[in-house]
Amino acid sequence: MTRYVESIAIWGKFLLVVVSLLSPGITAFLSWHAAYAGDDPFQLLKDETLSYFRPVTGEITQIEDGKAIINLGIEDSVKEGMRFNIFFEEAPFSHPVTKEPLGYAELLTGKLEIKKAEPDQSRSEVIEGEAKEGYKVRISEIKVRMLFCQSSDVDWNFAEYYYRILKETGRFTMLDTDIEMDDPSKAVEEARKRGADIALLLTAVKRDSDTFVKQRLFWASDGLKFFETDIKIDAAFAKELSYGKEFLMPFEGEALLRIDTPLKGRLVTTGDVDGDKKQELIISTEDEVRIFSGVQLQPALGGIKIKTPARNNHLWLDLIDLNRNGRDEIIITSLRDNGIVSYIYEYELEKREFVLLYEDAIFLRRLDDRLLAQSYSPSTGYDGKVFIMVYEDKYKRGEEITLPPGVNIYDFTYVDDLHGGRLVISYDENGSLHLYDENNMRLWESKATTGGFLKNFKKSSPTVMIDRGEWSVKDRLLALGNKRVLYVKRIPVLGLLKGLGYKNSQVNSLWWNGLSVEKSVLIDNIKGTLLDFTVMGDKVVVLANPLLGIKTGNILKGENPLGTVLYVYSVKGL
């Protein structure tokens, strides 16, 4: 019997892959259920959660000392902790022409909470407003606003899966938060801030070798807990859910979070600027840098920002703790007066402000745990070899590094060769990708380009008769664990006519398997032009310009139409 069940699971996986290739919109839930033969603990948990919000209507039959008895009970699926709205049914109203009765006008008068459910009636307490015999009570069909939050010890595979099956019920308006918490009071406080009806808090605990996930539900209005239970996550479930995590990635164009920012942001990265062991989100506009405590864009450090000198146009943004004091320095490279200047700022705890530690007319960029630099020339853009910056009581030039010919500071990253050694993945000026071995021999070249780059500049020439071409600042190549590389691809509005802008963008993944390069689309159909992206835990944060650079919907609302859009994608297994 066991072998038979396993056979079904294997064939289910195979059929899922085939179907998903034919139909990219297949849901995560079909994929998972085809593979997992046991009971799904999160489906059971979902059903218990839904049971508190099933639409039902009844009537108050008796009132005594603020206590109300209603004509609904266990047989009507009523349970302790449920809350009903109370309505007074006013005079009937009719169609103004036909005089046909259409119903009764209702006035919301209060709210009650079930304290004891009996077979055919329930005893309750009036917690808001007024209640009288004959008044109606109801749980309506309006979606319940739920804040979904979790503690750091909950596996994101579990949380992401459960979030999606709750959302798919259609009963809840899901409000997510990037703040990990295990304190119920903080969850309730956040729910109130977000205008939620309830707060759902997931936490996890290990008992012997088993993992249990606990769910607690709280009413946001008063913080009262009305439901608590835990579920056991067995090894088979965890394994199958991990197998199916590629199906749990956002569907085409779907982000976990989308924020229309008022900023004309251009660059984004993450780091710990104040030494509190928490990652801040850092966004740069053309000439200033702002720091946020999370992807919800709550201002950090009292809202202070870095304002670089006039006429700066930021080209690159990075963070690194090069001086090893526990706080990341902010690295900014700018174009200023047709020249290049880079700055290194650090947050001073006592002064509660950012101080400038270093400034020089060079390019700077972080790669792994090193700070790289390269000189600038107006006639060539990048000039000379890439070298390492070191900190020994001050920032100074270190040794040069060897790169393939024509590869400059922003063009490349490293990946590990499965057979030993280190490989270089780099862009060329046309947007194609190349892979080089340790001897700078090219192993692979992409057939298609990534769509070109956004920051292109003319090389200066002594006369207009001589065109020396352009130099460009490439897009980020983010190496994950020195094995996989994320890169940007943009799709122009009309084929190769990039001058009209980009209709959508992608974040793609590239992996060297030892014999060939494997490529896949990690995030598809990002609307407009992707400006920059970063990885924050298991989330990919994307900064994008809407199509043609204007958010037309904001014009109709009378809001700023020129800001950028921040997308947050939850991508497991990064």
Coordinates of C-alpha atoms in Angstrom, one line a residue:
M1 CA 0.0 0.0 0.0
T2 CA 2.8 2.4 0.9
R3 CA 4.5 1.8 -2.5
Y4 CA 1.1 2.4 -4.2
V5 CA 0.7 5.8 -2.5
E6 CA 4.3 6.8 -3.3
S7 CA 3.6 5.9 -6.9
I8 CA 0.6 8.2 -7.0
A9 CA 2.6 11.0 -5.5
I10 CA 5.4 10.6 -8.1
W11 CA 3.0 10.5 -11.0
G12 CA 1.2 13.5 -9.6
K13 CA 4.4 15.5 -9.6
F14 CA 5.2 14.5 -13.1
L15 CA 1.7 15.4 -14.4
L16 CA 2.0 18.7 -12.5
V17 CA 5.2 19.7 -14.2
V18 CA 3.6 18.9 -17.6
V19 CA 0.4 20.8 -16.9
S20 CA 2.4 23.8 -15.5
L21 CA 4.4 24.0 -18.7
L22 CA 1.1 24.1 -20.7
S23 CA -0.6 26.4 -18.2
P24 CA 1.6 28.8 -16.3
G25 CA -1.3 30.0 -14.1
I26 CA -1.6 26.7 -12.3
T27 CA -2.1 27.2 -8.7
A28 CA 0.3 26.2 -5.9
F29 CA -2.5 24.2 -4.3
L30 CA -3.1 21.9 -7.2
S31 CA 0.6 21.2 -7.4
W32 CA 0.9 20.4 -3.7
H33 CA -2.2 18.3 -3.4
A34 CA -1.1 16.1 -6.4
A35 CA 2.1 15.3 -4.5
Y36 CA 1.0 15.0 -0.9
A37 CA -1.0 12.0 0.0
G38 CA -1.6 12.7 3.7
D39 CA -3.8 15.2 5.6
D40 CA -2.8 18.8 5.1
P41 CA -2.6 20.4 8.5
F42 CA -2.9 23.9 7.1
Q43 CA -6.1 23.1 5.2
L44 CA -7.5 21.8 8.5
L45 CA -6.3 25.0 10.3
K46 CA -7.9 27.1 7.5
D47 CA -11.2 25.4 8.0
E48 CA -11.1 26.0 11.7
T49 CA -10.3 29.7 11.1
L50 CA -13.1 30.1 8.5
S51 CA -15.6 28.6 11.0
Y52 CA -15.6 31.8 13.0
F53 CA -16.6 33.9 10.0
R54 CA -19.3 31.9 8.2
P55 CA -22.2 34.3 7.2
V56 CA -25.3 33.7 9.4
T57 CA -28.3 35.7 10.6
G58 CA -30.3 35.2 13.7
E59 CA -32.3 37.1 16.4
I60 CA -32.0 38.1 20.0
T61 CA -34.7 36.3 22.0
Q62 CA -33.9 37.5 25.5
I63 CA -31.9 40.3 27.2
E64 CA -30.9 40.4 30.9
D65 CA -28.1 42.6 32.5
G66 CA -26.2 43.1 29.3
K67 CA -26.4 39.4 28.4
A68 CA -28.2 38.3 25.3
I69 CA -29.6 35.0 24.2
I70 CA -29.8 34.4 20.4
N71 CA -31.7 31.8 18.5
L72 CA -28.5 30.3 16.9
G73 CA -26.5 27.5 18.4
I74 CA -24.1 24.6 17.8
E75 CA -26.4 23.2 15.2
D76 CA -25.9 26.5 13.3
S77 CA -22.1 26.2 13.7
V78 CA -22.0 28.9 16.3
K79 CA -19.1 28.7 18.8
E80 CA -17.6 30.6 21.7
G81 CA -15.6 33.7 20.7
M82 CA -17.7 34.6 17.6
R83 CA -18.8 38.2 17.3
F84 CA -22.0 39.3 15.7
N85 CA -23.2 42.7 14.6
I86 CA -26.5 43.8 16.1
F87 CA -29.1 45.4 13.9
F88 CA -32.5 47.1 14.5
E89 CA -34.9 46.3 11.6
E90 CA -36.7 49.5 10.7
A91 CA -39.8 50.0 8.7
P92 CA -40.1 48.1 5.3
F93 CA -39.4 50.0 2.1
S94 CA -40.9 49.4 -1.3
H95 CA -40.1 50.2 -5.0
P96 CA -41.1 53.8 -5.6
V97 CA -43.1 52.9 -8.7
T98 CA -44.4 49.4 -8.4
K99 CA -44.7 49.5 -4.6
E100 CA -43.3 46.0 -4.5
P101 CA -41.8 45.3 -1.1
L102 CA -38.0 45.3 -1.3
G103 CA -36.9 44.7 2.3
Y104 CA -36.3 46.5 5.6
A105 CA -33.9 49.3 6.4
E106 CA -31.5 48.3 9.1
L107 CA -29.6 50.3 11.7
L108 CA -26.4 49.0 13.2
T109 CA -26.7 49.3 17.0
G110 CA -23.9 47.3 18.5
K111 CA -22.0 44.1 18.7
L112 CA -22.1 41.0 20.9
E113 CA -19.7 38.1 21.6
I114 CA -20.7 34.5 22.1
K115 CA -19.8 33.2 25.6
K116 CA -21.6 29.8 25.6
A117 CA -23.0 27.9 22.6
E118 CA -25.8 25.4 23.2
P119 CA -27.5 23.1 20.7
D120 CA -30.2 25.5 19.5
Q121 CA -29.3 28.8 21.2
S122 CA -26.3 30.7 22.5
R123 CA -25.6 33.0 25.4
S124 CA -23.6 36.2 24.7
E125 CA -22.4 39.4 26.1
V126 CA -23.1 42.8 24.5
I127 CA -19.7 44.4 24.1
E128 CA -20.7 47.5 22.1
G129 CA -23.8 49.6 21.7
E130 CA -27.4 48.6 22.4
A131 CA -29.3 45.3 22.1
K132 CA -33.0 44.5 22.6
E133 CA -35.2 41.5 22.2
G134 CA -36.2 41.1 18.5
Y135 CA -33.0 42.8 17.2
K136 CA -31.3 40.9 14.4
V137 CA -27.7 39.6 14.8
R138 CA -25.5 38.8 11.8
I139 CA -22.1 37.8 10.6
S140 CA -22.1 39.4 7.2
E141 CA -20.6 38.3 3.9
I142 CA -18.3 41.3 3.8
K143 CA -14.6 40.3 3.7
V144 CA -12.8 40.2 7.0
R145 CA -9.6 42.3 7.1
M146 CA -6.9 40.0 8.5
L147 CA -3.4 41.0 9.5
F148 CA -1.2 38.0 8.9
C149 CA 2.0 38.0 10.9
Q150 CA 4.5 35.4 12.1
S151 CA 7.5 34.9 14.3
S152 CA 11.0 34.4 13.0
D153 CA 11.0 30.7 14.0
V154 CA 8.2 29.9 11.5
D155 CA 9.4 28.3 8.3
W156 CA 8.6 30.7 5.5
N157 CA 7.5 27.8 3.3
F158 CA 4.8 27.0 5.9
A159 CA 3.8 30.7 6.3
E160 CA 3.7 31.5 2.6
Y161 CA 1.6 28.4 1.8
Y162 CA -0.9 29.1 4.6
Y163 CA -1.1 32.7 3.7
R164 CA -2.1 31.7 0.1
I165 CA -4.7 29.2 1.1
L166 CA -6.4 31.7 3.4
K167 CA -6.3 34.3 0.6
E168 CA -7.8 31.8 -1.9
T169 CA -10.9 31.3 0.3
G170 CA -12.0 34.8 -0.7
R171 CA -13.3 35.4 2.8
F172 CA -10.4 37.6 3.9
T173 CA -8.7 40.7 2.8
M174 CA -5.1 39.7 3.6
L175 CA -2.8 42.4 5.1
D176 CA 0.8 41.2 5.3
T177 CA 3.6 42.7 7.3
D178 CA 7.4 42.3 6.9
I179 CA 7.8 42.7 10.7
E180 CA 8.5 39.3 12.3
M181 CA 7.0 39.2 15.8
D182 CA 6.1 36.8 18.5
D183 CA 4.5 39.3 20.9
P184 CA 0.6 39.3 20.6
S185 CA 0.4 42.9 21.8
K186 CA 2.6 44.1 18.9
A187 CA 0.5 42.0 16.4
V188 CA -2.7 43.6 17.7
E189 CA -1.1 47.1 17.7
E190 CA -0.1 46.6 14.1
A191 CA -3.5 45.3 13.2
R192 CA -5.1 48.5 14.5
K193 CA -2.7 50.7 12.6
R194 CA -3.5 48.8 9.4
G195 CA -7.3 49.0 10.0
A196 CA -7.6 45.2 10.3
D197 CA -10.5 43.4 12.0
I198 CA -8.4 40.6 13.4
A199 CA -4.7 39.7 13.9
L200 CA -3.5 36.2 13.0
L201 CA -0.2 35.3 14.7
L202 CA 1.8 32.2 13.8
T203 CA 4.6 31.0 16.0
A204 CA 6.6 27.7 16.1
V205 CA 8.0 25.4 18.7
K206 CA 10.1 22.2 18.6
R207 CA 9.0 19.3 20.8
D208 CA 11.5 16.5 20.7
S209 CA 12.1 16.1 17.0
D210 CA 8.7 17.4 15.9
T211 CA 7.7 20.9 14.7
F212 CA 4.5 22.4 15.9
V213 CA 3.0 25.6 14.5
K214 CA 0.7 27.6 16.8
Q215 CA -2.0 29.9 15.5
R216 CA -3.6 32.6 17.7
L217 CA -6.5 34.9 16.5
F218 CA -7.1 38.3 18.2
W219 CA -9.8 40.8 17.8
A220 CA -8.1 44.1 16.8
S221 CA -10.5 46.3 18.5
D222 CA -9.8 45.2 22.1
G223 CA -6.9 42.6 21.7
L224 CA -9.0 39.7 23.0
K225 CA -7.8 36.3 21.9
F226 CA -10.7 34.2 20.6
F227 CA -8.9 31.2 19.1
E228 CA -5.7 29.2 19.8
T229 CA -4.5 25.9 18.5
D230 CA -1.4 24.2 17.2
I231 CA -0.7 21.7 14.4
K232 CA 2.0 19.2 14.0
I233 CA 4.1 19.4 10.9
D234 CA 5.3 15.9 10.1
A235 CA 8.4 15.2 8.1
A236 CA 6.5 14.0 5.0
F237 CA 4.5 17.2 4.8
A238 CA 7.6 19.4 5.2
K239 CA 9.5 17.5 2.5
E240 CA 6.6 17.7 0.0
L241 CA 6.0 21.4 0.7
S242 CA 9.7 22.0 0.2
Y243 CA 9.6 20.1 -3.1
G244 CA 6.7 22.2 -4.2
K245 CA 8.2 25.6 -3.2
E246 CA 8.9 26.5 -6.9
F247 CA 5.2 26.5 -7.4
L248 CA 4.7 28.7 -4.4
M249 CA 6.5 31.6 -6.0
P250 CA 4.3 34.6 -7.0
F251 CA 2.3 34.1 -10.1
E252 CA 2.9 36.2 -13.1
G253 CA 2.8 39.9 -12.1
E254 CA 1.8 39.2 -8.5
A255 CA 3.7 40.8 -5.7
L256 CA 3.3 40.1 -2.0
L257 CA 3.3 43.9 -1.5
R258 CA 3.1 46.9 -3.8
I259 CA 3.7 50.5 -2.6
D260 CA 3.3 53.6 -4.7
T261 CA 6.1 55.8 -3.3
P262 CA 6.2 59.6 -3.5
L263 CA 10.0 59.2 -4.1
K264 CA 11.7 59.4 -7.4
G265 CA 13.8 56.5 -6.2
R266 CA 16.5 55.1 -8.5
L267 CA 18.6 52.7 -6.4
V268 CA 17.8 50.3 -3.6
T269 CA 19.8 48.1 -1.3
T270 CA 19.8 46.7 2.3
G271 CA 22.1 46.7 5.3
D272 CA 22.4 47.4 9.0
V273 CA 23.4 51.1 9.3
D274 CA 22.8 51.5 13.1
G275 CA 24.3 48.2 14.3
D276 CA 21.1 46.8 15.8
K277 CA 21.4 43.5 13.8
K278 CA 18.3 44.3 11.8
Q279 CA 18.3 45.1 8.1
E280 CA 17.2 48.5 6.9
L281 CA 16.0 49.3 3.4
I282 CA 18.0 52.1 1.8
I283 CA 16.6 54.0 -1.2
S284 CA 18.5 56.6 -3.3
T285 CA 17.0 59.3 -5.4
E286 CA 19.1 61.4 -7.8
D287 CA 20.8 63.3 -4.9
E288 CA 19.7 62.0 -1.5
V289 CA 19.5 58.7 0.4
R290 CA 16.7 57.7 2.7
I291 CA 16.6 54.9 5.3
F292 CA 13.6 52.8 6.1
S293 CA 13.0 50.2 8.8
G294 CA 11.3 47.7 6.4
V295 CA 9.6 47.2 3.1
Q296 CA 6.5 49.0 4.4
L297 CA 8.8 52.2 4.2
Q298 CA 8.5 53.3 7.8
P299 CA 11.2 56.0 8.2
A300 CA 14.2 54.8 10.3
L301 CA 16.6 56.7 12.6
G302 CA 14.1 59.5 13.1
G303 CA 13.6 60.1 9.4
I304 CA 17.1 61.6 8.8
K305 CA 18.6 61.3 5.3
I306 CA 21.8 61.8 3.5
K307 CA 21.8 64.8 1.2
T308 CA 24.9 64.8 -1.1
P309 CA 26.3 68.1 -2.5
A310 CA 24.5 69.9 -5.3
R311 CA 24.5 68.6 -8.9
N312 CA 24.9 65.0 -7.9
N313 CA 23.3 62.2 -9.9
H314 CA 23.6 58.9 -8.0
L315 CA 24.8 56.0 -10.1
W316 CA 25.5 53.3 -7.6
L317 CA 24.5 52.4 -4.0
D318 CA 26.0 49.8 -1.7
L319 CA 26.6 49.0 2.0
I320 CA 29.6 47.4 3.6
D321 CA 31.1 47.3 7.1
L322 CA 34.7 47.8 5.9
N323 CA 35.9 49.4 9.1
R324 CA 34.4 46.5 11.1
N325 CA 32.6 48.5 13.8
G326 CA 29.3 46.7 13.4
R327 CA 27.6 49.4 11.4
D328 CA 27.5 49.4 7.6
E329 CA 28.9 52.3 5.7
I330 CA 26.8 53.7 2.9
I331 CA 28.7 53.8 -0.4
I332 CA 27.4 56.3 -3.0
T333 CA 28.9 56.8 -6.5
S334 CA 27.7 59.9 -8.4
L335 CA 28.0 61.7 -11.6
R336 CA 28.8 65.4 -10.8
D337 CA 29.7 68.1 -13.3
N338 CA 30.6 65.5 -16.0
G339 CA 32.9 63.8 -13.5
I340 CA 32.7 60.9 -11.0
V341 CA 32.8 61.3 -7.2
S342 CA 32.2 58.6 -4.6
Y343 CA 31.2 59.1 -0.9
I344 CA 31.4 56.9 2.1
Y345 CA 28.9 57.9 4.9
E346 CA 28.4 56.3 8.3
Y347 CA 25.7 56.7 11.0
E348 CA 27.2 58.2 14.1
L349 CA 25.3 56.8 17.1
E350 CA 26.1 59.6 19.6
K351 CA 25.4 62.4 17.1
R352 CA 22.5 60.6 15.6
E353 CA 23.5 61.8 12.1
F354 CA 25.4 60.6 9.1
V355 CA 29.0 61.7 8.8
L356 CA 31.1 61.8 5.7
L357 CA 34.2 59.5 6.1
Y358 CA 35.6 59.5 2.6
E359 CA 35.3 61.2 -0.8
D360 CA 37.2 60.6 -4.0
A361 CA 36.9 60.9 -7.8
I362 CA 36.6 57.1 -8.3
F363 CA 34.0 54.4 -8.8
L364 CA 33.1 52.3 -5.8
R365 CA 31.2 49.0 -5.5
R366 CA 30.8 46.2 -2.9
L367 CA 31.5 42.6 -4.0
D368 CA 31.2 40.0 -1.3
D369 CA 33.1 41.3 1.7
R370 CA 35.4 43.6 -0.3
L371 CA 35.1 47.2 -1.5
L372 CA 36.2 47.6 -5.1
A373 CA 37.3 50.7 -6.9
Q374 CA 38.2 51.9 -10.4
S375 CA 39.5 55.2 -11.7
Y376 CA 37.5 57.5 -14.1
S377 CA 38.4 59.1 -17.4
P378 CA 36.1 61.4 -19.4
S379 CA 37.3 59.9 -22.7
T380 CA 36.9 56.3 -21.7
G381 CA 34.6 56.2 -18.7
Y382 CA 36.3 53.4 -16.7
D383 CA 40.0 53.8 -16.6
G384 CA 42.7 51.3 -15.6
K385 CA 42.3 48.1 -13.6
V386 CA 39.8 47.4 -10.8
F387 CA 41.4 47.4 -7.4
I388 CA 40.5 46.7 -3.8
M389 CA 39.9 49.4 -1.2
V390 CA 41.1 48.6 2.3
Y391 CA 40.6 50.2 5.7
E392 CA 43.7 50.7 8.0
D393 CA 42.7 53.7 10.1
K394 CA 41.7 55.3 6.8
Y395 CA 40.4 54.2 3.4
K396 CA 43.2 53.5 1.0
R397 CA 44.1 51.7 -2.2
G398 CA 45.0 48.1 -2.1
E399 CA 46.0 45.4 -4.7
E400 CA 44.6 45.2 -8.2
I401 CA 42.4 42.2 -9.3
T402 CA 42.6 40.4 -12.6
L403 CA 39.5 40.4 -14.8
P404 CA 38.8 39.4 -18.4
P405 CA 39.6 42.1 -21.0
G406 CA 37.1 44.9 -21.2
V407 CA 35.3 43.9 -17.9
N408 CA 34.9 46.9 -15.5
I409 CA 33.8 47.5 -12.0
Y410 CA 30.1 47.2 -12.4
D411 CA 30.1 44.5 -15.1
F412 CA 30.6 41.3 -13.2
T413 CA 30.3 39.0 -10.2
Y414 CA 31.8 35.7 -9.1
V415 CA 30.3 32.2 -8.9
D416 CA 31.9 29.0 -7.7
D417 CA 32.8 26.3 -10.2
L418 CA 31.5 22.9 -9.1
H419 CA 34.9 21.5 -10.1
G420 CA 36.8 24.0 -8.0
G421 CA 37.9 27.5 -8.6
R422 CA 36.0 30.7 -9.3
L423 CA 34.2 31.8 -12.4
V424 CA 33.4 35.3 -13.6
I425 CA 29.9 36.2 -15.0
S426 CA 29.9 39.6 -16.7
Y427 CA 27.9 41.9 -19.0
D428 CA 29.2 43.4 -22.2
E429 CA 28.1 46.8 -23.5
N430 CA 25.3 45.3 -25.6
G431 CA 23.7 43.6 -22.6
S432 CA 24.8 40.0 -23.3
L433 CA 26.1 37.8 -20.5
H434 CA 29.4 35.9 -20.6
L435 CA 31.0 33.3 -18.3
Y436 CA 34.8 33.1 -18.0
D437 CA 37.0 30.6 -16.2
E438 CA 39.9 31.4 -13.9
N439 CA 42.2 31.8 -17.0
N440 CA 39.8 34.4 -18.5
M441 CA 38.8 31.9 -21.2
R442 CA 35.1 32.4 -22.2
L443 CA 33.0 29.3 -21.5
W444 CA 29.6 30.6 -22.4
E445 CA 27.8 33.6 -24.0
S446 CA 24.1 34.3 -23.9
K447 CA 22.2 34.3 -27.2
A448 CA 19.9 37.1 -26.2
T449 CA 20.6 40.4 -24.5
T450 CA 19.0 41.6 -21.3
G451 CA 17.4 44.6 -22.9
G452 CA 20.2 47.2 -22.4
F453 CA 21.0 49.5 -19.5
L454 CA 19.5 52.7 -18.1
K455 CA 22.6 54.7 -17.3
N456 CA 24.5 55.4 -20.5
F457 CA 27.0 58.3 -21.1
K458 CA 28.9 59.7 -24.0
K459 CA 32.7 59.4 -23.9
S460 CA 34.1 62.9 -24.3
S461 CA 36.0 63.8 -27.5
P462 CA 38.2 66.8 -28.5
T463 CA 35.9 67.3 -31.5
V464 CA 32.4 66.6 -32.5
M465 CA 33.8 64.8 -35.6
I466 CA 35.0 62.0 -33.5
D467 CA 32.5 59.7 -31.8
R468 CA 34.1 57.6 -29.1
G469 CA 30.9 55.8 -28.2
E470 CA 29.4 55.4 -24.8
W471 CA 30.1 53.9 -21.4
S472 CA 27.4 52.6 -19.1
V473 CA 26.7 51.6 -15.5
K474 CA 25.4 48.1 -15.6
D475 CA 22.5 46.5 -13.7
R476 CA 23.2 44.6 -10.5
L477 CA 24.4 41.0 -10.7
L478 CA 23.5 39.5 -7.4
A479 CA 25.2 36.2 -6.5
L480 CA 23.3 34.1 -4.1
G481 CA 25.7 31.8 -2.2
N482 CA 28.2 32.1 -5.0
K483 CA 26.2 29.5 -7.0
R484 CA 23.3 31.3 -8.5
V485 CA 23.1 34.8 -10.0
L486 CA 20.1 37.1 -10.3
Y487 CA 20.0 39.6 -13.1
V488 CA 17.5 42.0 -14.8
K489 CA 15.9 41.7 -18.2
R490 CA 13.7 44.4 -19.7
I491 CA 11.2 44.1 -22.5
P492 CA 10.8 47.2 -24.7
V493 CA 7.3 48.5 -25.6
L494 CA 7.9 47.9 -29.3
G495 CA 10.5 45.2 -29.9
L496 CA 13.9 46.7 -30.1
L497 CA 12.8 50.3 -29.9
K498 CA 14.0 51.0 -26.4
G499 CA 13.5 54.7 -26.8
L500 CA 9.8 54.3 -26.1
G501 CA 10.5 52.7 -22.7
Y502 CA 9.9 49.2 -21.3
K503 CA 6.5 47.6 -21.0
N504 CA 7.7 45.1 -18.3
S505 CA 10.7 43.7 -16.7
Q506 CA 11.9 40.4 -15.2
V507 CA 14.3 39.2 -12.5
N508 CA 16.0 36.1 -14.0
S509 CA 18.2 33.4 -12.4
L510 CA 21.4 32.0 -13.9
W511 CA 23.2 28.9 -12.6
W512 CA 26.4 27.1 -13.8
N513 CA 25.9 23.4 -13.4
G514 CA 29.5 22.5 -14.3
L515 CA 28.7 21.8 -17.9
S516 CA 26.3 24.5 -19.1
V517 CA 24.4 27.5 -17.9
E518 CA 20.8 27.1 -16.8
K519 CA 18.5 30.1 -16.9
S520 CA 15.0 30.6 -15.6
V521 CA 12.6 33.5 -14.9
L522 CA 12.4 34.1 -11.2
I523 CA 9.9 37.0 -11.2
D524 CA 8.0 37.8 -14.4
N525 CA 5.8 40.6 -15.7
I526 CA 7.0 43.4 -13.4
K527 CA 5.1 46.4 -14.9
G528 CA 7.2 49.2 -16.4
T529 CA 10.9 49.7 -16.1
L530 CA 12.8 47.9 -13.4
L531 CA 15.3 50.4 -11.9
D532 CA 17.1 48.4 -9.3
F533 CA 16.5 45.4 -7.0
T534 CA 17.9 43.8 -3.9
V535 CA 17.4 40.7 -1.8
M536 CA 16.2 41.0 1.8
G537 CA 16.0 37.6 3.5
D538 CA 13.7 35.5 1.3
K539 CA 12.2 38.6 -0.3
V540 CA 13.2 40.3 -3.5
V541 CA 12.6 44.0 -3.3
V542 CA 12.1 45.7 -6.7
L543 CA 12.1 49.5 -7.5
A544 CA 10.3 50.2 -10.8
N545 CA 9.1 53.1 -12.9
P546 CA 5.6 52.7 -14.3
L547 CA 5.2 52.6 -18.1
L548 CA 6.3 56.0 -19.5
G549 CA 7.3 57.0 -16.0
I550 CA 3.9 58.2 -15.0
K551 CA 1.3 56.7 -12.7
T552 CA -1.8 57.8 -14.6
G553 CA -4.1 56.7 -11.8
N554 CA -2.5 59.2 -9.4
I555 CA -3.3 62.0 -11.8
L556 CA -7.0 61.2 -11.4
K557 CA -6.6 61.1 -7.6
G558 CA -4.7 64.4 -7.6
E559 CA -1.6 62.7 -6.3
N560 CA 2.0 62.8 -7.4
P561 CA 2.2 60.8 -10.7
L562 CA 6.0 60.8 -10.9
G563 CA 7.0 58.6 -7.9
T564 CA 8.3 55.0 -8.3
V565 CA 6.7 51.8 -7.3
L566 CA 8.2 49.4 -4.8
Y567 CA 7.3 45.7 -5.2
V568 CA 8.1 43.0 -2.7
Y569 CA 8.1 39.4 -3.8
S570 CA 8.3 36.5 -1.5
V571 CA 10.6 33.9 -3.1
K572 CA 11.4 30.8 -1.1
G573 CA 14.6 28.9 -1.3
L574 CA 16.8 31.9 -2.1

